[in-house]
Amino acid sequence: MAGASNFVEGVDWVFKLLFGISFFFLLLITATMICFVVRYNRKRHPKAVQVKDSATLEAIWITIPVIIVIFLFYFGYAAFQPMIWVPKNAMQVRVTGRMWQWSFEYPGPKVANELVLPLNNPVKLNLHSEDVIHGFSIPAFRVKEDVVPGKDNYMWFTPQQIGDYEIFCTAYCGVRHSYMGTKVRVVTPMEFSIWLKNLKLASAEPEGLIILKKNACIGCHSLDGSKLVSVTFKGLYGKTETVTTNGTERKLKVDDDYIISSIFEPDQDIVVGYSHGIMKSYKGIVKDDETKKIIDYLKTLK
């Protein structure tokens, strides 16, 4: 029976080989240790005797490990090499990682929150990060690649079994790292064509939202009212918050000045219930005209 992807058989074979060799040497070393403990027990040999070196023995325990390492390297590389050669007919999907979600962009452009793929069709995933280092992993397919900001990366595979499979982030990327998961759904080519046809075109995002995503702001501030590391952006503008300023609590209305102050001097006015020192200053990072676009966007989040 075929594996979930074309790489399952090769990766599993190398894993079993590594496990078998490791288990063999575990038994061998353990048995040798027990033999030495019994044979060279102090009761049998109360007087210590100097053991002479053996050039033959030293040559053996250098040569054998070298041969084993070369042997393992060959089979490991043989299983890895196909992962870097992408077929010319592979379908292209752009994968974007951000705290803490994945998004998948198909030609159109059309964007989805889950990865849907046609059966037996090679696919290349172009991996990008908008904030920190993530790790894109589909264990059932035996594939995993780092997703590094500022560096393009990719992976490819051919899904071979219809079904749903888990996608995980394997690099710790913040407080909600464990929530950064979604699914890859493998369907028949006809089902995929229907799904892609019905998938809505990606709408142009507001400039303010783009700036917030670029600076990883939505990793700590949600857009839907849920509580993360800091206050939610939803309904924030115009709201009256209780803040701590220089150790004194006071009421403060969220207006343009408050938002600008929070971007450039985040520890000046801390909303009660949240901690100091979590957010860095974006002075010199976010430009003045960008703060205006952020404010305009926050005004729309009612």
XYZ file of C-alpha atoms in Angstrom:
302
model
C 0.000 0.000 0.000
C 1.373 3.405 -0.975
C 2.246 5.920 1.695
C 0.533 9.271 2.142
C 3.218 10.834 -0.085
C 5.960 9.686 -2.432
C 8.616 10.245 0.276
C 7.143 7.996 2.970
C 8.774 4.750 1.838
C 12.294 6.180 1.492
C 12.260 8.114 4.769
C 10.790 5.191 6.707
C 13.375 2.786 5.280
C 16.271 5.020 6.380
C 14.674 5.445 9.826
C 14.337 1.674 10.251
C 17.947 1.224 9.136
C 19.185 3.784 11.686
C 17.035 2.269 14.407
C 18.226 -1.276 13.582
C 21.919 -0.351 13.646
C 21.488 1.649 16.869
C 19.611 -1.235 18.514
C 22.275 -3.739 17.415
C 25.072 -1.676 18.957
C 23.020 -1.077 22.096
C 22.792 -4.844 22.596
C 26.441 -5.371 21.648
C 27.798 -2.701 23.998
C 25.527 -3.781 26.847
C 26.567 -7.439 26.437
C 30.255 -6.431 26.288
C 29.876 -4.333 29.426
C 28.246 -7.204 31.313
C 30.956 -9.590 30.088
C 33.716 -7.280 31.315
C 32.015 -6.768 34.676
C 31.814 -10.539 35.223
C 35.150 -11.554 33.714
C 37.261 -8.819 35.269
C 35.550 -8.711 38.647
C 37.817 -7.642 41.523
C 37.212 -10.957 43.284
C 38.709 -12.845 40.321
C 41.510 -10.358 39.782
C 42.378 -8.718 43.113
C 45.643 -7.422 41.698
C 45.442 -4.961 38.843
C 47.419 -5.809 35.702
C 48.476 -3.343 33.052
C 46.706 -4.038 29.743
C 48.878 -3.548 26.673
C 47.618 -1.539 23.737
C 46.590 -3.241 20.517
C 47.096 -1.485 17.205
C 44.841 -4.047 15.526
C 41.980 -3.373 17.918
C 42.359 0.389 17.521
C 42.317 0.054 13.724
C 39.153 -2.049 13.905
C 37.172 0.351 16.111
C 38.185 3.296 13.911
C 37.545 1.577 10.572
C 34.183 -0.013 11.386
C 32.480 3.222 12.623
C 33.814 5.122 9.585
C 32.357 2.500 7.253
C 29.030 2.589 9.095
C 28.848 6.422 8.959
C 29.622 6.449 5.212
C 27.032 3.695 4.716
C 24.364 5.670 6.608
C 25.272 8.914 4.822
C 24.827 7.259 1.443
C 21.350 5.932 2.173
C 20.308 9.133 3.985
C 21.400 11.269 1.037
C 19.726 8.886 -1.401
C 16.419 9.426 0.443
C 16.934 13.202 0.719
C 18.075 13.971 -2.830
C 14.654 13.488 -4.494
C 13.218 16.096 -2.114
C 15.191 18.904 -3.797
C 14.417 18.047 -7.433
C 10.990 19.508 -8.177
C 9.100 18.134 -11.204
C 8.433 20.727 -13.916
C 4.702 19.988 -13.866
C 4.356 20.566 -10.091
C 1.472 22.801 -9.007
C 2.695 25.968 -7.252
C 1.198 27.073 -3.927
C 2.529 29.979 -1.858
C 2.547 29.216 1.882
C 2.781 32.151 4.303
C 3.511 31.678 7.984
C 2.715 34.351 10.546
C 2.026 34.328 14.278
C 0.018 32.137 14.560
C -1.517 30.819 11.384
C -0.793 29.491 7.921
C -2.310 30.793 4.683
C -2.184 29.191 1.235
C -2.301 31.203 -1.987
C -3.343 29.542 -5.227
C -3.175 31.077 -8.734
C -5.763 33.767 -9.184
C -4.761 34.804 -6.585
C -7.006 32.833 -4.259
C -6.214 32.365 -0.582
C -7.350 29.589 1.784
C -6.712 28.749 5.443
C -6.284 25.053 4.686
C -4.161 23.284 2.101
C -6.288 21.387 -0.419
C -4.465 19.247 -3.000
C -5.398 16.920 -5.863
C -4.499 13.240 -5.561
C -1.335 12.027 -7.341
C -0.410 15.514 -8.536
C 3.060 16.850 -7.584
C 2.906 20.133 -5.688
C 5.592 22.671 -4.802
C 5.035 24.768 -1.682
C 6.882 28.111 -1.734
C 7.456 28.959 1.920
C 7.544 32.507 3.327
C 7.413 34.050 6.815
C 6.096 37.505 7.688
C 7.539 37.683 11.184
C 9.661 35.028 12.927
C 11.098 31.584 12.158
C 8.467 28.886 11.702
C 8.731 25.230 10.750
C 6.314 23.787 8.186
C 5.784 20.092 8.809
C 3.395 17.435 7.495
C 4.417 14.319 9.475
C 2.229 11.947 7.455
C 4.073 13.028 4.278
C 7.502 12.870 5.985
C 8.338 16.444 4.954
C 9.502 19.414 6.998
C 11.207 22.707 6.117
C 12.136 25.882 7.994
C 10.218 29.055 7.125
C 12.630 31.936 7.692
C 11.805 35.665 7.332
C 13.722 37.240 4.473
C 14.672 33.879 2.971
C 12.648 31.931 0.414
C 12.398 28.182 0.907
C 10.358 25.395 -0.614
C 9.298 21.775 -0.395
C 7.578 19.430 -2.807
C 5.803 16.077 -2.685
C 3.099 14.064 -4.391
C 0.066 13.217 -2.219
C -0.865 9.571 -2.764
C -3.803 8.930 -0.443
C -7.115 10.739 -0.083
C -7.726 12.060 3.425
C -6.998 14.803 5.967
C -3.508 15.230 7.449
C -2.170 17.507 10.173
C 0.131 20.472 9.502
C 2.287 21.677 12.402
C 4.721 24.479 13.151
C 7.883 22.803 14.467
C 9.778 25.950 15.537
C 8.760 27.704 18.756
C 7.343 31.015 17.519
C 5.671 32.572 20.554
C 3.026 32.044 23.196
C 0.453 30.554 20.810
C 2.910 28.330 18.954
C 0.946 25.200 19.836
C -2.164 26.678 18.171
C -0.380 27.156 14.839
C -1.802 24.156 13.066
C -4.103 23.414 10.193
C -4.827 20.572 7.768
C -3.914 19.401 4.314
C -6.864 17.820 2.563
C -6.163 15.469 -0.336
C -9.106 15.042 -2.735
C -9.727 13.711 -6.232
C -8.694 15.962 -9.159
C -12.340 16.662 -9.962
C -13.151 17.639 -6.371
C -10.093 19.887 -6.329
C -11.150 21.653 -9.550
C -14.599 22.345 -8.100
C -13.128 23.551 -4.780
C -10.617 25.875 -6.485
C -13.300 27.280 -8.781
C -15.505 28.135 -5.787
C -12.636 29.608 -3.768
C -13.003 33.364 -3.568
C -10.410 35.677 -5.024
C -8.073 37.209 -2.485
C -9.213 40.741 -1.747
C -6.678 43.512 -1.371
C -5.915 44.032 2.303
C -6.017 47.513 3.857
C -2.598 49.163 4.070
C -2.916 49.470 7.850
C -3.427 45.711 8.203
C -0.467 45.000 5.939
C 1.745 47.190 8.158
C 0.478 45.447 11.308
C 1.208 42.023 9.821
C 4.632 43.101 8.549
C 5.645 44.146 12.061
C 4.137 41.028 13.725
C 1.604 43.140 15.665
C -1.264 40.687 15.206
C 0.797 38.034 16.940
C 0.039 39.755 20.255
C -3.093 41.780 19.378
C -6.035 39.836 17.951
C -8.410 41.237 15.344
C -11.487 39.313 16.479
C -11.791 40.263 20.148
C -9.979 37.228 21.578
C -7.400 37.816 24.301
C -3.774 37.217 23.399
C -0.603 38.685 24.889
C -2.065 42.195 24.768
C -5.384 43.963 24.145
C -7.400 43.141 21.041
C -7.529 45.649 18.207
C -11.237 44.993 17.696
C -13.234 47.896 19.120
C -10.105 49.443 20.616
C -10.230 52.860 18.952
C -12.433 55.250 20.907
C -12.595 52.928 23.916
C -11.756 54.173 27.414
C -9.064 52.010 29.069
C -7.735 51.929 32.617
C -3.973 52.288 32.319
C -1.003 52.489 34.659
C 1.218 55.526 34.130
C 4.305 55.836 36.332
C 2.677 53.527 38.887
C -0.623 55.436 38.976
C -3.875 54.168 37.515
C -5.946 56.509 35.372
C -8.627 56.477 32.679
C -7.454 57.130 29.142
C -9.355 57.303 25.868
C -7.831 55.441 22.950
C -7.307 58.115 20.308
C -4.640 58.997 17.753
C -2.186 60.261 20.378
C -2.588 57.170 22.555
C -1.964 54.797 19.626
C 1.087 56.742 18.446
C 2.436 56.785 21.996
C 1.829 53.040 22.321
C 3.746 52.340 19.108
C 6.796 54.424 20.000
C 6.702 54.287 23.846
C 4.822 51.060 24.656
C 5.685 51.052 28.382
C 4.420 54.566 29.085
C 0.724 53.692 29.522
C 0.061 50.008 30.260
C -3.511 48.727 30.239
C -4.348 47.238 33.652
C -4.051 43.457 33.538
C -1.102 43.426 31.164
C 2.646 43.539 31.824
C 5.490 45.938 31.113
C 8.399 45.036 28.869
C 6.528 42.754 26.457
C 6.328 45.079 23.462
C 9.416 46.727 21.964
C 9.477 50.308 20.735
C 8.895 50.722 16.997
C 10.617 54.085 16.899
C 12.653 54.200 13.695
C 10.843 51.091 12.396
C 7.294 52.308 11.801
C 7.218 55.587 9.893
C 4.912 58.514 10.682
C 2.804 58.005 7.559
C 2.429 54.323 8.474
C 1.032 55.188 11.911
C -1.716 57.165 10.174
C -2.615 54.123 8.065
C -2.650 51.927 11.196
C -4.979 54.360 12.967
C -7.304 54.519 9.950
C -7.490 50.715 9.922
C -8.123 50.432 13.668
C -11.053 52.818 13.294
C -12.744 50.238 11.045
C -12.499 47.419 13.602
C -15.753 47.988 15.470
